[in-house]
Coordinates of C-alpha atoms and ligand atoms in Angstrom, one line a residue:
M1385 CA 6.0 8.0 15.9
K1386 CA 5.4 6.3 12.6
R1387 CA 7.6 3.3 13.5
L1388 CA 5.9 3.0 16.9
V1389 CA 2.5 2.7 15.3
I1390 CA 3.6 0.1 12.8
V1391 CA 5.1 -2.0 15.7
T1392 CA 1.9 -1.6 17.6
V1393 CA 0.0 -2.8 14.5
I1394 CA 2.1 -5.9 14.2
L1395 CA 1.9 -6.8 17.8
A1396 CA -1.9 -6.2 17.9
G1397 CA -2.4 -9.3 15.7
C1398 CA -5.7 -10.4 14.4
A1399 CA -7.9 -9.0 17.1
A1400 CA -6.9 -5.4 16.9
V1401 CA -7.5 -2.6 14.4
C1402 CA -4.7 -3.1 11.7
T1403 CA -5.2 0.2 9.8
G1404 CA -3.0 2.1 12.2
R1405 CA -3.3 5.9 12.1
Y1406 CA -0.7 8.4 13.1
N1407 CA -0.9 12.1 13.7
S1408 CA 2.4 13.3 12.4
R1409 CA 0.5 15.5 10.0
A1410 CA -2.6 17.6 10.4
S1411 CA -4.7 15.2 8.4
Q1412 CA -4.7 11.6 9.6
L1413 CA -3.2 9.2 7.0
K1414 CA -3.6 5.5 7.3
I1415 CA -0.8 2.9 7.4
I1416 CA -2.0 -0.5 6.2
Q1417 CA 0.1 -3.3 7.6
L1418 CA -0.2 -5.9 4.8
S1419 CA -0.5 -9.6 5.5
E1420 CA 2.3 -12.0 4.5
P1421 CA 2.4 -12.6 0.8
R1422 CA 1.3 -15.9 -0.6
L1423 CA 4.1 -18.0 -2.0
T1424 CA 1.9 -20.5 -3.7
G1425 CA -1.1 -20.1 -6.0
P1426 CA -3.5 -22.0 -8.3
V1427 CA -1.9 -20.8 -11.6
S1428 CA 1.4 -22.0 -12.9
L1429 CA 3.9 -19.4 -14.4
E1430 CA 3.3 -20.9 -17.8
Q1431 CA -0.4 -20.6 -17.4
A1432 CA -0.1 -17.0 -16.3
L1433 CA 2.1 -16.2 -19.3
A1434 CA -0.3 -17.9 -21.7
K1435 CA -3.4 -16.2 -20.1
R1436 CA -2.1 -12.7 -19.7
R1437 CA -4.1 -10.3 -21.9
S1438 CA -4.7 -6.6 -21.7
V1439 CA -8.3 -6.0 -20.5
R1440 CA -9.8 -2.5 -20.6
R1441 CA -13.3 -3.0 -19.2
F1442 CA -13.6 -3.6 -15.5
S1443 CA -16.5 -4.5 -13.1
S1444 CA -17.1 -2.2 -10.2
Q1445 CA -16.0 -4.9 -7.7
E1446 CA -13.2 -3.5 -5.5
L1447 CA -10.0 -5.2 -4.6
N1448 CA -9.2 -6.0 -1.0
F1449 CA -5.9 -5.3 0.7
V1450 CA -4.9 -8.9 0.6
Q1451 CA -5.0 -8.7 -3.2
I1452 CA -3.4 -5.3 -3.4
G1453 CA -0.7 -6.4 -1.0
Q1454 CA 0.0 -9.4 -3.1
L1455 CA 0.4 -7.2 -6.2
A1456 CA 2.6 -4.8 -4.3
W1457 CA 4.8 -7.7 -3.2
A1458 CA 5.0 -9.1 -6.8
G1459 CA 6.3 -5.7 -7.9
Q1460 CA 8.7 -4.7 -5.1
G1461 CA 8.4 -7.2 -2.2
I1462 CA 11.5 -8.0 -0.3
T1463 CA 12.4 -11.7 -0.8
E1464 CA 15.8 -11.7 1.0
K1465 CA 15.6 -9.8 4.2
K1466 CA 19.3 -9.6 5.0
A1467 CA 20.4 -7.9 1.8
G1468 CA 17.0 -6.4 1.0
F1469 CA 16.8 -8.0 -2.4
R1470 CA 13.4 -7.9 -4.0
T1471 CA 11.1 -9.8 -6.4
A1472 CA 12.3 -7.7 -9.4
P1473 CA 16.0 -7.1 -10.3
S1474 CA 17.6 -3.7 -9.8
A1475 CA 20.9 -2.4 -11.2
G1476 CA 23.3 -2.3 -8.3
A1477 CA 20.4 -3.1 -6.0
I1478 CA 19.7 0.6 -5.8
Y1479 CA 15.9 0.3 -6.1
P1480 CA 14.9 3.6 -7.6
I1481 CA 11.3 2.7 -8.2
K1482 CA 8.2 3.4 -6.0
L1483 CA 4.8 1.9 -6.4
Y1484 CA 1.6 4.0 -5.8
F1485 CA -1.8 2.4 -5.5
A1486 CA -4.9 4.5 -6.4
T1487 CA -8.1 3.0 -5.1
P1488 CA -11.5 4.3 -4.3
D1489 CA -10.3 5.0 -0.8
G1490 CA -7.2 7.0 -1.6
I1491 CA -3.7 6.7 -2.9
F1492 CA -1.1 4.7 -1.0
V1493 CA 2.6 4.2 -1.5
Y1494 CA 4.1 0.8 -0.9
E1495 CA 6.9 0.5 1.6
P1496 CA 8.8 -2.7 1.0
D1497 CA 10.8 -2.5 4.3
N1498 CA 7.6 -2.7 6.3
H1499 CA 5.4 -4.5 3.7
S1500 CA 2.9 -1.8 4.3
L1501 CA 0.8 0.7 2.3
N1502 CA 1.1 4.3 3.5
E1503 CA -1.7 6.6 2.6
V1504 CA -0.5 9.6 0.6
L1505 CA -3.9 11.1 -0.1
N1506 CA -7.4 10.4 1.2
G1507 CA -10.0 10.3 -1.6
D1508 CA -10.5 8.9 -5.0
I1509 CA -8.2 10.4 -7.6
R1510 CA -8.9 7.8 -10.4
S1511 CA -11.0 10.1 -12.5
G1512 CA -8.3 12.8 -12.5
L1513 CA -5.7 10.2 -13.3
A1514 CA -7.8 9.0 -16.3
V1515 CA -7.9 12.6 -17.6
A1516 CA -4.1 12.7 -17.2
A1517 CA -3.9 9.4 -19.1
L1518 CA -5.4 11.1 -22.2
K1519 CA -8.9 10.3 -21.0
Q1520 CA -8.6 6.6 -21.1
S1521 CA -11.7 5.6 -19.2
M1522 CA -10.4 2.3 -17.8
V1523 CA -8.1 4.3 -15.6
A1524 CA -11.2 5.7 -13.9
T1525 CA -13.1 2.5 -13.7
A1526 CA -10.4 0.0 -12.7
P1527 CA -10.7 -0.5 -8.9
C1528 CA -6.9 -0.1 -8.6
D1529 CA -4.4 1.9 -10.7
I1530 CA -0.8 1.1 -9.9
V1531 CA 1.5 4.0 -10.7
I1532 CA 5.1 3.0 -11.2
A1533 CA 7.4 6.0 -10.5
G1534 CA 11.2 6.2 -10.6
S1535 CA 14.1 8.3 -9.7
A1536 CA 16.8 8.4 -12.4
K1537 CA 18.8 10.7 -10.1
K1538 CA 19.1 7.9 -7.5
L1539 CA 20.7 5.7 -10.1
A1540 CA 22.8 8.4 -11.7
V1541 CA 25.2 8.6 -8.8
E1542 CA 26.4 5.1 -9.7
Y1543 CA 25.5 4.8 -13.4
G1544 CA 25.8 8.3 -14.9
N1545 CA 24.2 8.5 -18.3
K1546 CA 23.0 4.9 -18.2
A1547 CA 20.7 5.8 -15.3
K1548 CA 17.5 6.6 -17.3
R1549 CA 17.8 3.4 -19.3
Y1550 CA 18.3 1.3 -16.2
M1551 CA 15.4 2.9 -14.5
L1552 CA 13.1 2.1 -17.5
L1553 CA 14.3 -1.5 -17.7
E1554 CA 13.6 -2.0 -14.0
A1555 CA 10.1 -0.5 -14.4
G1556 CA 9.5 -3.1 -17.1
H1557 CA 10.6 -5.9 -14.8
I1558 CA 8.3 -4.7 -12.1
A1559 CA 5.3 -4.1 -14.4
Q1560 CA 5.6 -7.7 -15.8
N1561 CA 5.7 -9.1 -12.3
I1562 CA 2.5 -7.3 -11.5
L1563 CA 0.7 -8.3 -14.7
L1564 CA 1.5 -11.9 -14.1
Q1565 CA 0.6 -11.8 -10.4
A1566 CA -2.8 -10.3 -11.5
V1567 CA -3.4 -13.3 -13.7
S1568 CA -2.5 -15.6 -10.9
L1569 CA -5.0 -13.8 -8.7
E1570 CA -7.6 -14.2 -11.5
L1571 CA -7.7 -10.5 -12.0
S1572 CA -7.4 -8.6 -15.2
S1573 CA -5.1 -5.7 -16.1
V1574 CA -3.7 -3.4 -18.7
P1575 CA -0.5 -1.4 -18.7
V1576 CA -0.8 2.2 -19.7
G1577 CA 2.1 4.3 -21.0
A1578 CA 0.1 7.1 -22.6
F1579 CA -0.2 9.9 -20.1
D1580 CA 0.9 13.4 -19.3
I1581 CA 3.8 13.0 -16.9
N1582 CA 3.4 16.3 -15.1
Q1583 CA -0.3 15.9 -14.6
V1584 CA 0.1 12.4 -13.2
R1585 CA 2.8 13.6 -10.9
K1586 CA 0.6 16.4 -9.6
I1587 CA -2.5 14.2 -9.2
C1588 CA -0.6 11.5 -7.3
K1589 CA 1.3 14.1 -5.2
L1590 CA 4.6 12.5 -6.3
P1591 CA 7.8 14.3 -5.1
M1592 CA 9.6 16.1 -7.9
T1593 CA 12.4 13.5 -7.7
L1594 CA 10.0 10.8 -8.9
E1595 CA 8.9 10.5 -12.5
P1596 CA 5.7 8.5 -13.3
L1597 CA 6.7 5.8 -15.8
Y1598 CA 3.8 3.5 -16.2
I1599 CA 0.3 2.9 -14.9
I1600 CA -1.2 -0.6 -14.5
C1601 CA -5.0 -0.8 -14.2
V1602 CA -6.1 -3.9 -12.3
G1603 CA -9.5 -5.3 -11.5
Y1604 CA -12.2 -7.9 -12.2
P1605 CA -13.2 -8.0 -15.9
A1606 CA -16.6 -6.5 -16.7
G1607 CA -19.5 -8.8 -17.2
Q1608 CA -18.2 -11.5 -14.9
P1609 CA -20.3 -12.8 -12.0
T1610 CA -19.4 -11.9 -8.4
T1611 CA -16.4 -13.4 -6.6
E1612 CA -18.4 -16.2 -5.1
S1613 CA -19.7 -17.5 -8.4
N1614 CA -16.3 -16.8 -10.0
E1615 CA -14.8 -19.1 -7.5
K1616 CA -17.4 -21.8 -8.2
K1617 CA -16.8 -21.4 -11.9
R1618 CA -13.0 -21.7 -11.4
T1619 CA -13.4 -25.1 -9.9
G1620 CA -15.0 -26.4 -13.1
K1621 CA -17.2 -28.7 -11.1
P1622 CA -20.7 -29.0 -12.3
D1623 CA -23.4 -28.6 -9.7
T1624 CA -24.7 -32.1 -9.4
G1625 CA -26.9 -31.4 -6.4
K1626 CA -24.2 -32.9 -4.1
T1627 CA -22.1 -29.8 -4.0
K1628 CA -20.8 -29.2 -0.5
R1629 CA -21.9 -26.0 1.1
A1630 CA -20.3 -23.9 3.9
V1631 CA -21.5 -20.8 5.6
L1632 CA -18.8 -18.3 6.8
I1633 CA -20.1 -16.1 9.6
I1634 CA -18.5 -12.7 9.8
A1635 CA -19.0 -9.8 12.2
S1636 CA -21.1 -6.8 10.9
E1637 CA -17.8 -4.8 11.0
N1638 CA -14.1 -5.6 11.4
F1639 CA -13.9 -9.2 10.3
R1640 CA -10.3 -10.2 9.6
D1641 CA -9.7 -10.1 5.9
E1642 CA -7.5 -13.2 5.3
E1643 CA -9.6 -15.3 7.6
L1644 CA -12.5 -14.8 5.3
F1645 CA -10.8 -14.5 1.9
E1646 CA -8.2 -17.2 2.3
T1647 CA -10.5 -19.7 4.0
R1648 CA -13.1 -19.1 1.4
G1649 CA -10.5 -19.4 -1.4
A1650 CA -9.4 -22.8 -0.2
L1651 CA -13.1 -24.0 0.0
A1652 CA -13.9 -22.6 -3.5
E1653 CA -10.8 -24.2 -5.0
A1654 CA -12.1 -27.5 -3.7
G1655 CA -15.5 -26.9 -5.2
V1656 CA -17.2 -26.1 -1.9
E1657 CA -20.0 -23.5 -2.4
T1658 CA -19.8 -20.7 0.2
V1659 CA -22.2 -18.1 1.5
V1660 CA -21.3 -15.3 3.9
A1661 CA -23.7 -14.5 6.8
S1662 CA -23.8 -11.7 9.3
T1663 CA -26.2 -9.7 11.4
K1664 CA -26.6 -7.4 8.4
R1665 CA -26.9 -7.9 4.7
G1666 CA -24.7 -6.2 2.1
L1667 CA -21.1 -5.0 1.9
I1668 CA -19.1 -5.3 5.0
R1669 CA -15.6 -3.9 5.6
G1670 CA -12.8 -6.0 7.0
M1671 CA -10.1 -4.8 9.3
L1672 CA -7.7 -4.4 6.4
G1673 CA -10.2 -2.6 4.2
G1674 CA -11.4 -5.6 2.2
R1675 CA -15.1 -5.9 1.4
A1676 CA -17.3 -8.9 1.5
E1677 CA -21.0 -9.2 0.7
A1678 CA -23.1 -10.9 3.4
T1679 CA -26.0 -12.4 1.6
V1680 CA -27.6 -14.3 4.5
L1681 CA -28.8 -12.9 7.8
L1682 CA -27.4 -14.7 10.9
K1683 CA -31.0 -15.4 12.1
D1684 CA -31.7 -17.2 8.7
V1685 CA -28.7 -19.6 8.9
F1686 CA -30.3 -23.1 8.9
V1687 CA -27.6 -25.4 10.0
N1688 CA -29.2 -28.2 8.1
D1689 CA -28.4 -26.4 4.8
Y1690 CA -24.7 -26.6 5.3
D1691 CA -21.9 -29.1 5.6
A1692 CA -19.7 -26.7 7.5
I1693 CA -20.3 -23.7 9.8
I1694 CA -17.3 -21.4 10.0
F1695 CA -16.9 -18.5 12.4
V1696 CA -14.4 -15.9 11.1
G1697 CA -12.3 -13.9 13.5
G1698 CA -11.2 -10.3 13.7
S1699 CA -12.0 -7.8 16.4
G1700 CA -15.6 -7.6 15.4
A1701 CA -16.2 -11.3 16.2
K1702 CA -16.6 -10.4 19.8
Q1703 CA -20.2 -9.4 19.0
Y1704 CA -21.0 -13.2 18.8
F1705 CA -19.4 -14.2 22.1
N1706 CA -22.7 -14.0 23.9
N1707 CA -25.1 -13.8 20.9
R1708 CA -27.9 -16.3 21.5
V1709 CA -28.4 -17.0 17.8
A1710 CA -24.7 -17.6 17.1
L1711 CA -24.3 -19.8 20.1
N1712 CA -27.3 -21.9 19.0
I1713 CA -25.9 -22.3 15.5
A1714 CA -22.7 -23.7 17.0
R1715 CA -24.6 -26.1 19.3
Q1716 CA -26.8 -27.3 16.4
A1717 CA -23.8 -27.8 14.2
E1718 CA -22.3 -30.0 16.8
Q1719 CA -25.5 -31.9 17.4
Q1720 CA -26.2 -32.5 13.7
G1721 CA -22.7 -33.8 13.0
K1722 CA -21.6 -30.8 10.9
V1723 CA -18.1 -29.6 10.5
L1724 CA -17.8 -26.7 13.0
A1725 CA -14.8 -24.3 12.6
A1726 CA -13.6 -21.1 14.2
I1727 CA -10.5 -19.0 13.8
C1728 CA -8.6 -16.3 15.7
I1729 CA -10.8 -15.0 18.6
A1730 CA -13.9 -16.8 17.2
P1731 CA -13.2 -20.2 19.0
A1732 CA -14.5 -18.2 22.1
I1733 CA -17.9 -18.5 20.5
L1734 CA -17.6 -22.3 20.5
A1735 CA -16.3 -22.2 24.1
N1736 CA -19.4 -20.2 25.2
A1737 CA -21.7 -22.5 23.3
G1738 CA -20.3 -25.3 25.4
V1739 CA -19.0 -27.5 22.6
L1740 CA -15.3 -27.5 23.5
D1741 CA -15.4 -29.5 26.7
G1742 CA -12.7 -32.1 26.4
V1743 CA -11.9 -31.0 22.8
R1744 CA -8.4 -30.3 21.6
A1745 CA -8.5 -26.7 20.4
T1746 CA -6.5 -23.5 19.7
S1747 CA -7.3 -19.8 19.2
F1748 CA -5.7 -16.4 19.2
S1749 CA -3.7 -16.2 22.4
S1750 CA -6.2 -13.7 24.0
E1751 CA -8.8 -16.5 24.3
R1752 CA -6.6 -19.2 25.7
V1753 CA -7.9 -18.8 29.3
R1754 CA -11.5 -18.8 28.2
L1755 CA -11.0 -22.0 26.2
K1756 CA -9.3 -23.7 29.1
K1757 CA -12.0 -22.6 31.5
V1758 CA -14.7 -24.5 29.6
G1759 CA -12.6 -27.7 29.5
A1760 CA -10.9 -27.4 26.1
V1761 CA -7.5 -29.0 25.8
Y1762 CA -5.7 -25.9 24.6
T1763 CA -2.8 -26.7 22.3
G1764 CA -1.8 -23.3 20.9
S1765 CA -1.1 -24.8 17.5
A1766 CA -1.7 -22.9 14.2
V1767 CA -4.6 -25.2 13.4
E1768 CA -6.2 -27.9 15.5
R1769 CA -8.7 -30.5 14.4
D1770 CA -10.5 -32.7 16.9
G1771 CA -13.2 -34.8 15.2
L1772 CA -15.4 -32.3 13.3
I1773 CA -14.3 -29.3 15.3
I1774 CA -11.5 -27.2 13.7
T1775 CA -9.9 -24.2 15.3
A1776 CA -7.1 -21.9 14.2
S1777 CA -4.9 -19.2 15.8
G1778 CA -5.3 -16.3 13.4
P1779 CA -4.8 -14.8 9.9
R1780 CA -1.5 -16.6 9.1
A1781 CA -3.2 -19.9 9.6
A1782 CA -6.2 -19.0 7.4
R1783 CA -5.2 -20.9 4.3
Q1784 CA -4.3 -24.1 6.2
F1785 CA -7.5 -23.7 8.2
G1786 CA -9.5 -23.7 5.0
E1787 CA -7.7 -26.7 3.6
I1788 CA -8.3 -28.7 6.8
I1789 CA -12.0 -27.8 6.7
V1790 CA -12.2 -29.1 3.1
E1791 CA -10.5 -32.3 4.1
T1792 CA -12.8 -32.8 7.1
I1793 CA -16.0 -32.1 5.0
T1794 CA -14.8 -34.6 2.5
N1795 CA -14.1 -37.3 5.1
N1796 CA -17.3 -36.6 6.9
D1797 CA -19.1 -37.7 3.8
L1798 CA -17.4 -41.1 3.5
Ligands
FMN2351 C1 4.9 0.5 -23.1 C2 3.4 0.2 -23.2 C3 2.5 1.2 -23.2 C4 1.1 0.9 -23.3 N1 0.2 1.9 -23.2 C5 -1.1 1.6 -23.3 C6 -2.1 2.6 -23.1 O1 -1.8 3.8 -22.9 N2 -3.4 2.3 -23.3 C7 -3.8 1.0 -23.5 O2 -5.0 0.8 -23.7 N3 -2.9 0.0 -23.7 C8 -1.6 0.3 -23.6 N4 -0.6 -0.7 -23.7 C9 -1.1 -2.1 -23.9 C10 -0.9 -2.6 -25.4 O3 -1.9 -1.9 -26.2 C11 -1.1 -4.1 -25.4 O4 -0.1 -4.7 -24.7 C12 -1.1 -4.6 -26.8 O5 -2.2 -4.2 -27.5 C13 -0.9 -6.1 -26.9 O6 -2.0 -6.7 -26.2 P1 -1.9 -7.7 -24.9 O7 -1.3 -6.9 -23.8 O8 -3.2 -8.2 -24.6 O9 -0.9 -8.8 -25.3 C14 0.7 -0.5 -23.6 C15 1.7 -1.5 -23.6 C16 3.0 -1.2 -23.5 C17 4.0 -2.3 -23.5

């Protein structure tokens, strides 16, 4: 049953609900199919080593599942499928360690084989965990506490009385990977070793075979501006008044996480200022549980204010297929010579706005017929650019989509 749902989740792609639920227990527990880890990043290993510092005060901004997935992969991700070898070394490749992620939504265990997070408990255990960690308050305030737990028994079969030492060494490897990955994601962290083992085991509902070894608190440092301004700050580019601006339009629920976060990340790295618009203001949840703050209402998007108009996909994007305001925004963008972009199922919005006639375009496969019907030259590529119109197939192409938007905005100005 569990396997079936995971397979369904993978096949469903960007347009379907990716937090699969299964009913093998009375309570319904989520399985989060994580997106592919990133293998490149803006921070070199040397910079990450130099910048890593323990931080104990965190802002309330939550992490999304793209960030959490990347941390999980850094700790225990499979990097060689055939042999099952992972990011961190393991004596005899026995892998006695499990990673648990305590977030405001619940506690999840990382399953390297599926690259998924399986919910163990619904609800926020972080305060209880902080009490178990000798009342260290950052365990309660960090948006994500990673509990590294190990089974010396699993190693003892092969290594006898060396098992405990090997398990602890492996936990250290994993912890350091996670700490450095946090730096690379521009997050802060602190490792915590001071806690009551039995209390942590009980709170996290760990099986008796697993001993909690280490907790790593991860989040945004307190007193820092929000993500958008962080990204602007990171670019180091002063606002000269010529800063490029892009609006990312997301559905009022179920936008696809990577398509917003990775596209926005590529824009921010290039110094492009971004705003998020939707039919409602405030925090909006993505299909994978990430949260984004929409600060502009769709009806208040003035195309003239932006260099690029970007429609983000995910199952919720259907709400704009026949939305008069959204279609008008797309038409105006084309008429005013702005960069107009859409990813996943969102190219259907451009199709319905009538701006794809004779244009080379791509989309999530479900929209292929619709695009062809309005005269688009459908290519099925990951990303397609035709003049100022950029389309992409789905979450895996999000980063490249963002980079091509940046390139097009830059060239459009020359
Ligand atoms: C095994 C271990 C256990 C630790 N436990 C705690 C802890 O319980 N609480 C805490 O605030 N910091 C803890 N730390 C973090 C250290 O205090 C911190 O690494 C040290 O002060 C050096 O600072 P830096 O990490 O910024 O280089 C622990 C570090 C290690 C290696």
